[in-house]
Every structure is written in C-alpha cells, then in structure tokens.
Short mmCIF file of C-alpha atoms and ligand atoms in Angstrom, two decimals:
data_model
loop_
_atom_site.label_atom_id
_atom_site.label_comp_id
_atom_site.label_asym_id
_atom_site.label_seq_id
_atom_site.Cartn_x
_atom_site.Cartn_y
_atom_site.Cartn_z
CA MET A 1164 17.81 9.13 -0.51
CA ARG A 1165 14.26 10.38 -0.05
CA CYS A 1166 11.56 7.95 -1.13
CA LEU A 1167 7.85 8.43 -1.50
CA ILE A 1168 6.25 5.31 0.00
CA VAL A 1169 2.84 4.46 -1.41
CA SER A 1170 0.68 1.38 -1.06
CA ASP A 1171 -2.72 0.14 -2.19
CA ILE A 1172 -3.27 2.76 -4.88
CA HIS A 1173 -6.07 0.51 -6.14
CA ALA A 1174 -6.53 2.09 -9.56
CA ASN A 1175 -7.48 5.42 -7.98
CA ILE A 1176 -5.62 7.88 -10.21
CA VAL A 1177 -7.28 10.93 -8.65
CA ALA A 1178 -5.93 10.00 -5.21
CA PHE A 1179 -2.53 9.02 -6.59
CA ASP A 1180 -2.17 12.31 -8.48
CA ALA A 1181 -3.17 14.24 -5.33
CA VAL A 1182 -0.38 12.43 -3.44
CA LEU A 1183 2.15 13.12 -6.20
CA ARG A 1184 1.23 16.83 -6.19
CA HIS A 1185 1.41 17.02 -2.40
CA ALA A 1186 4.82 15.30 -2.30
CA ASP A 1187 6.20 17.11 -5.34
CA GLY A 1188 9.90 17.95 -4.98
CA LYS A 1189 10.23 15.98 -1.71
CA PHE A 1190 11.35 12.60 -3.10
CA ASP A 1191 13.92 11.06 -5.44
CA LYS A 1192 12.22 7.72 -5.99
CA ILE A 1193 8.93 5.93 -5.32
CA TRP A 1194 8.67 2.74 -3.28
CA CYS A 1195 5.32 1.06 -3.94
CA LEU A 1196 4.06 -1.73 -1.68
CA GLY A 1197 1.69 -3.33 -4.17
CA ASP A 1198 -1.99 -3.34 -5.18
CA ILE A 1199 -1.58 -0.69 -7.84
CA VAL A 1200 -4.79 -2.09 -9.36
CA GLY A 1201 -8.08 -3.62 -8.20
CA TYR A 1202 -11.26 -1.92 -6.87
CA GLY A 1203 -10.76 1.40 -8.68
CA PRO A 1204 -11.56 2.57 -12.21
CA SER A 1205 -8.11 3.56 -13.56
CA PRO A 1206 -5.74 0.56 -13.55
CA ASN A 1207 -3.83 1.46 -16.71
CA GLU A 1208 -3.46 5.12 -15.74
CA CYS A 1209 -2.04 4.21 -12.32
CA ILE A 1210 0.54 1.79 -13.75
CA GLU A 1211 1.52 4.27 -16.44
CA ARG A 1212 1.81 7.08 -13.88
CA ILE A 1213 4.12 5.19 -11.53
CA ARG A 1214 6.29 4.15 -14.47
CA GLN A 1215 6.96 7.82 -15.20
CA PHE A 1216 9.05 7.94 -12.01
CA PRO A 1217 12.16 6.11 -10.83
CA HIS A 1218 10.54 3.45 -8.66
CA SER A 1219 10.58 0.01 -7.10
CA CYS A 1220 7.39 -1.95 -6.60
CA VAL A 1221 6.33 -5.29 -5.15
CA LEU A 1222 3.37 -7.42 -6.17
CA GLY A 1223 0.08 -7.22 -4.24
CA ASN A 1224 -2.73 -9.76 -4.09
CA HIS A 1225 -4.96 -7.61 -6.31
CA ASP A 1226 -2.14 -7.25 -8.86
CA SER A 1227 -1.87 -11.03 -8.80
CA ALA A 1228 -5.66 -11.37 -9.25
CA ALA A 1229 -5.52 -9.02 -12.23
CA LEU A 1230 -3.02 -11.42 -13.79
CA ASP A 1231 -5.47 -14.27 -13.18
CA ARG A 1232 -2.81 -16.00 -11.11
CA LEU A 1233 -5.00 -16.81 -8.16
CA ASP A 1234 -8.33 -18.38 -7.35
CA LEU A 1235 -10.84 -15.54 -7.23
CA ASN A 1236 -12.95 -17.54 -4.76
CA ASP A 1237 -10.55 -16.25 -2.11
CA PHE A 1238 -12.02 -12.78 -2.76
CA ASN A 1239 -15.42 -11.43 -1.72
CA THR A 1240 -17.88 -10.91 -4.58
CA ASP A 1241 -17.18 -7.18 -5.00
CA ALA A 1242 -13.45 -7.84 -5.19
CA GLN A 1243 -14.07 -10.69 -7.65
CA ASP A 1244 -16.16 -8.42 -9.89
CA SER A 1245 -13.57 -5.67 -9.82
CA ALA A 1246 -10.73 -8.15 -10.48
CA ARG A 1247 -12.55 -9.56 -13.54
CA TRP A 1248 -13.23 -6.04 -14.80
CA THR A 1249 -9.56 -5.10 -14.27
CA GLN A 1250 -8.48 -8.18 -16.26
CA THR A 1251 -10.53 -6.94 -19.22
CA GLN A 1252 -9.09 -3.42 -19.01
CA LEU A 1253 -5.34 -3.96 -18.69
CA THR A 1254 -3.23 -3.36 -21.76
CA ALA A 1255 -0.74 -6.10 -22.68
CA ALA A 1256 2.16 -3.83 -21.69
CA ASN A 1257 0.65 -3.12 -18.28
CA ARG A 1258 -0.08 -6.80 -17.69
CA ASP A 1259 3.57 -7.55 -18.50
CA TYR A 1260 4.62 -4.86 -16.06
CA LEU A 1261 2.56 -6.40 -13.22
CA ALA A 1262 3.87 -9.85 -14.14
CA SER A 1263 7.43 -8.58 -13.71
CA LEU A 1264 6.92 -7.44 -10.10
CA PRO A 1265 8.77 -9.34 -7.35
CA GLU A 1266 7.03 -10.39 -4.12
CA LYS A 1267 9.75 -8.97 -1.89
CA LEU A 1268 12.46 -6.32 -2.26
CA VAL A 1269 15.26 -5.00 -0.10
CA GLU A 1270 16.09 -1.35 -0.82
CA GLU A 1271 18.67 0.66 1.14
CA GLY A 1272 18.65 -2.07 3.80
CA ILE A 1273 14.86 -1.93 4.19
CA THR A 1274 12.43 -4.72 3.27
CA LEU A 1275 9.37 -3.96 1.14
CA VAL A 1276 6.45 -6.41 0.88
CA HIS A 1277 2.72 -6.11 0.32
CA GLY A 1278 1.38 -8.40 3.05
CA SER A 1279 4.00 -9.74 5.44
CA PRO A 1280 7.62 -10.97 5.47
CA ARG A 1281 6.31 -14.50 6.07
CA GLN A 1282 3.71 -14.48 3.27
CA PRO A 1283 4.53 -11.47 1.10
CA VAL A 1284 1.36 -11.38 -1.00
CA TRP A 1285 -1.42 -12.62 1.27
CA GLU A 1286 -0.91 -12.32 5.01
CA TYR A 1287 -2.53 -9.39 6.86
CA ILE A 1288 -0.63 -7.88 9.79
CA MET A 1289 -3.43 -6.42 11.90
CA PHE A 1290 -2.21 -7.17 15.42
CA PRO A 1291 1.05 -7.14 17.40
CA SER A 1292 0.72 -10.91 17.94
CA VAL A 1293 0.94 -11.47 14.18
CA ALA A 1294 3.56 -8.75 13.70
CA LYS A 1295 5.81 -10.31 16.34
CA ILE A 1296 6.15 -13.58 14.39
CA GLN A 1297 7.27 -11.72 11.26
CA PHE A 1298 10.60 -10.51 12.62
CA ALA A 1299 11.99 -14.05 12.36
CA TYR A 1300 11.39 -13.85 8.60
CA LEU A 1301 13.12 -10.48 8.20
CA SER A 1302 16.78 -9.98 7.32
CA THR A 1303 16.50 -6.22 7.91
CA ASP A 1304 15.55 -4.16 10.95
CA VAL A 1305 12.88 -2.13 9.17
CA CYS A 1306 10.13 -3.40 6.87
CA PHE A 1307 7.30 -1.61 5.11
CA VAL A 1308 4.01 -3.40 4.43
CA GLY A 1309 0.61 -2.47 2.99
CA HIS A 1310 -2.43 -4.73 2.45
CA THR A 1311 -4.53 -3.78 5.53
CA HIS A 1312 -4.94 -0.15 4.33
CA VAL A 1313 -4.42 0.99 7.95
CA PRO A 1314 -1.40 3.11 8.94
CA VAL A 1315 0.45 1.65 11.93
CA VAL A 1316 3.89 1.02 13.40
CA PHE A 1317 4.79 -2.29 15.04
CA SER A 1318 7.93 -2.03 17.17
CA TYR A 1319 9.84 -5.06 18.38
CA TYR A 1320 12.40 -4.91 21.15
CA GLN A 1321 13.87 -6.77 24.07
CA ALA A 1322 12.52 -5.46 27.37
CA GLU A 1323 15.23 -5.03 29.97
CA ASN A 1324 15.84 -8.46 31.51
CA GLY A 1325 12.50 -9.44 30.05
CA PRO A 1326 10.93 -11.02 27.01
CA GLU A 1327 10.78 -9.67 23.50
CA VAL A 1328 7.92 -7.23 23.12
CA CYS A 1329 5.96 -6.19 20.05
CA GLU A 1330 3.77 -3.11 20.33
CA ALA A 1331 1.52 -1.28 17.90
CA SER A 1332 1.49 2.50 17.81
CA VAL A 1333 -0.07 5.21 15.71
CA LEU A 1334 1.97 6.53 12.83
CA PRO A 1335 2.05 10.27 13.64
CA VAL A 1336 0.82 12.58 10.88
CA GLU A 1337 3.25 15.21 9.55
CA GLU A 1338 5.61 14.81 12.51
CA THR A 1339 9.14 13.72 11.71
CA PHE A 1340 9.39 10.23 13.14
CA GLU A 1341 12.66 8.46 13.84
CA ILE A 1342 12.94 4.93 12.51
CA GLY A 1343 15.28 2.00 13.00
CA LYS A 1344 16.13 2.44 16.69
CA GLU A 1345 14.05 -0.69 17.28
CA ARG A 1346 13.07 -3.27 14.72
CA GLN A 1347 9.91 -2.01 13.04
CA ILE A 1348 7.19 -3.03 10.61
CA ILE A 1349 5.52 0.09 9.28
CA ASN A 1350 2.36 0.46 7.22
CA PRO A 1351 2.00 3.89 5.51
CA GLY A 1352 -1.75 3.35 4.86
CA SER A 1353 -3.52 3.29 1.50
CA VAL A 1354 -3.51 5.87 -1.26
CA GLY A 1355 -6.64 4.76 -3.05
CA GLN A 1356 -8.91 3.09 -0.48
CA PRO A 1357 -8.09 4.06 3.13
CA ARG A 1358 -9.75 1.86 5.78
CA ASP A 1359 -8.97 3.64 9.04
CA GLY A 1360 -12.04 5.87 9.00
CA ASP A 1361 -10.14 8.76 7.40
CA ALA A 1362 -11.06 9.05 3.71
CA ARG A 1363 -7.99 11.07 2.79
CA ALA A 1364 -5.20 9.42 0.78
CA ALA A 1365 -2.29 8.23 2.95
CA TYR A 1366 1.41 8.08 2.17
CA ALA A 1367 4.85 8.48 3.74
CA ILE A 1368 8.24 9.92 2.87
CA ILE A 1369 11.42 8.29 4.16
CA ASP A 1370 14.84 9.89 4.35
CA THR A 1371 17.18 6.89 4.33
CA GLU A 1372 20.21 8.91 5.45
CA ALA A 1373 18.55 10.70 8.36
CA ASN A 1374 16.48 7.57 9.20
CA THR A 1375 13.32 9.60 9.46
CA LEU A 1376 9.80 9.12 8.21
CA GLN A 1377 6.93 11.52 7.69
CA HIS A 1378 3.36 10.36 7.21
CA PHE A 1379 0.80 12.51 5.41
CA ARG A 1380 -2.92 12.54 4.62
CA VAL A 1381 -4.22 14.36 1.55
CA GLU A 1382 -7.72 15.22 0.44
CA TYR A 1383 -8.69 14.34 -3.10
CA ALA A 1384 -11.81 14.61 -5.27
CA ILE A 1385 -13.57 11.42 -4.13
CA SER A 1386 -16.74 12.25 -6.10
CA GLN A 1387 -14.72 12.35 -9.32
CA VAL A 1388 -13.51 8.76 -8.78
CA GLN A 1389 -16.99 7.64 -7.81
CA GLU A 1390 -18.40 9.11 -11.01
CA THR A 1391 -15.89 7.16 -13.11
CA MET A 1392 -16.65 3.97 -11.14
CA ARG A 1393 -20.37 4.43 -11.78
CA ARG A 1394 -19.69 4.88 -15.48
CA TYR A 1395 -17.99 1.46 -15.55
CA ASN A 1396 -20.73 -0.16 -13.40
CA LEU A 1397 -18.28 -1.10 -10.68
CA PRO A 1398 -19.85 -2.53 -7.47
CA PRO A 1399 -21.88 0.13 -5.55
CA ARG A 1400 -20.37 -0.86 -2.20
CA LEU A 1401 -16.88 -0.16 -3.52
CA ILE A 1402 -18.07 3.24 -4.75
CA ALA A 1403 -19.72 4.14 -1.44
CA ARG A 1404 -16.91 3.08 0.90
CA LEU A 1405 -14.43 5.69 -0.40
CA VAL A 1406 -16.38 8.46 1.35
CA TYR A 1407 -16.21 6.69 4.71
CA GLY A 1408 -12.56 5.72 4.52
CA TRP A 1409 -13.57 2.12 5.01
ZN1 ZN B 2033 -5.12 -3.56 -1.04
#
C-alpha cells in the first residue's frame, strides 16, 4: 500500500490542498500524525478535507486543546489564543471527529503517534538521546511521529560488539529512501507550519510493500493563508512565522 503521510496540518487548508495536489495519484490512503487544527484559520475545512479520503489519524496536542481536554496554561499565549478561537469555530461533527481519534495506531506493522511512543500526545523528540529511549516503548521497528515540525530520521542499531546507537540524519528530499533495515523513528515534517527554516509544506509517501519512503517539499500560497488569519484577528506572530518556516 502507498500512504501519504502528513502531520501538523494546523488548519492550513491552502498548504494541505497543495500537498494533496502534489501527491495526487501517488497514494491509496492518508496517514495523519495529528494536529489537524490549531494555529491556522481553517480547522473545519482541514478536518472535512481529510475525511474525504480513506485515512487513519492520531490525536495531537492541539487537537486535544481544541476539545478543551487540557490545561491551556501549558501553551504559550499565541497558542492559547488560537486554541480558544479554534474551540469557537469547530462544528459539532468536527469536534466529535477529533474526540474519536486514538493516541496511537499501528498500521501495516508501523506505529503512528503525534509526539512519541512513550508519551503519544505531548513528548517532543528533538534529539537522539530522547529518541533512543523511545524504542523500548515501541512494538514495531518503524514509527512515524510529528509534533516538532522538523523532518528527521532517528536510526537505532547495535554497533558491532558495541553498544546500541541512536543517530539522527536528514530525511532526504525526493530521493527514494529505504526504511526498516534498522529500527527507525521518522518525522515527515509539518504541512501547515514548518519549523526547519524551509517555509514549504512537508510530507512523505511510504510504499509499505517496497519498504521505501519519499519526502517532498511543496510551495503554497502563504500570503493567502496569512490574509485569512488577519481577517480572523489571529495572533500576528503566528501569521508572520509562516514566511520564515519557523
Ligand atoms: Zn503541531
């Protein structure tokens, strides 16, 4: 099966539609790693769009915040403002949809979580030291995570006659990349609010039979999203950061 892997769409329908156009015809199903909503101006549109496709999705911390399930004091003020705004926007049907999302899924022998295997909704895996711990919480060799909005591969293996090693490497763009030879935690980056200094939307396509992955970056009309955000008086910093990919 070929799956389109998306994460952290963050209510950015312009970016999500650009990804769907770019990947058109190349996938059978969507795997979504959470945070469909939060930050951006189009929460309902993004939920309704993903529901038009066969898909599996896990819950992200911003999805949880939109359901008012967590203490917003854990968020910075911009994220709090956008979470409160999102709560006022969601339709009852879309709220029910978010409420139905599991925290962890195993699909085709691959684990999907938003944050980490250890703490699926909240924990950030930024460094190999944190990634290394996670493999003890994984029942599969390969896991996809989102949450940091930074594309990366963490590989875990036993060095010859040595200790277990966990290394971070860059997820190559457009190259076909073999997965599953070592245990791996892979982050495909963010569709709607990239934070690796590249403003283009990020996503990946997996072929679960060939065990290959391809990572892509796609330009989208950032100014169009910013205009909509301004119309809803969303926090200026959240509007500005899209241009910088941060
Ligand atoms: Zn996020």
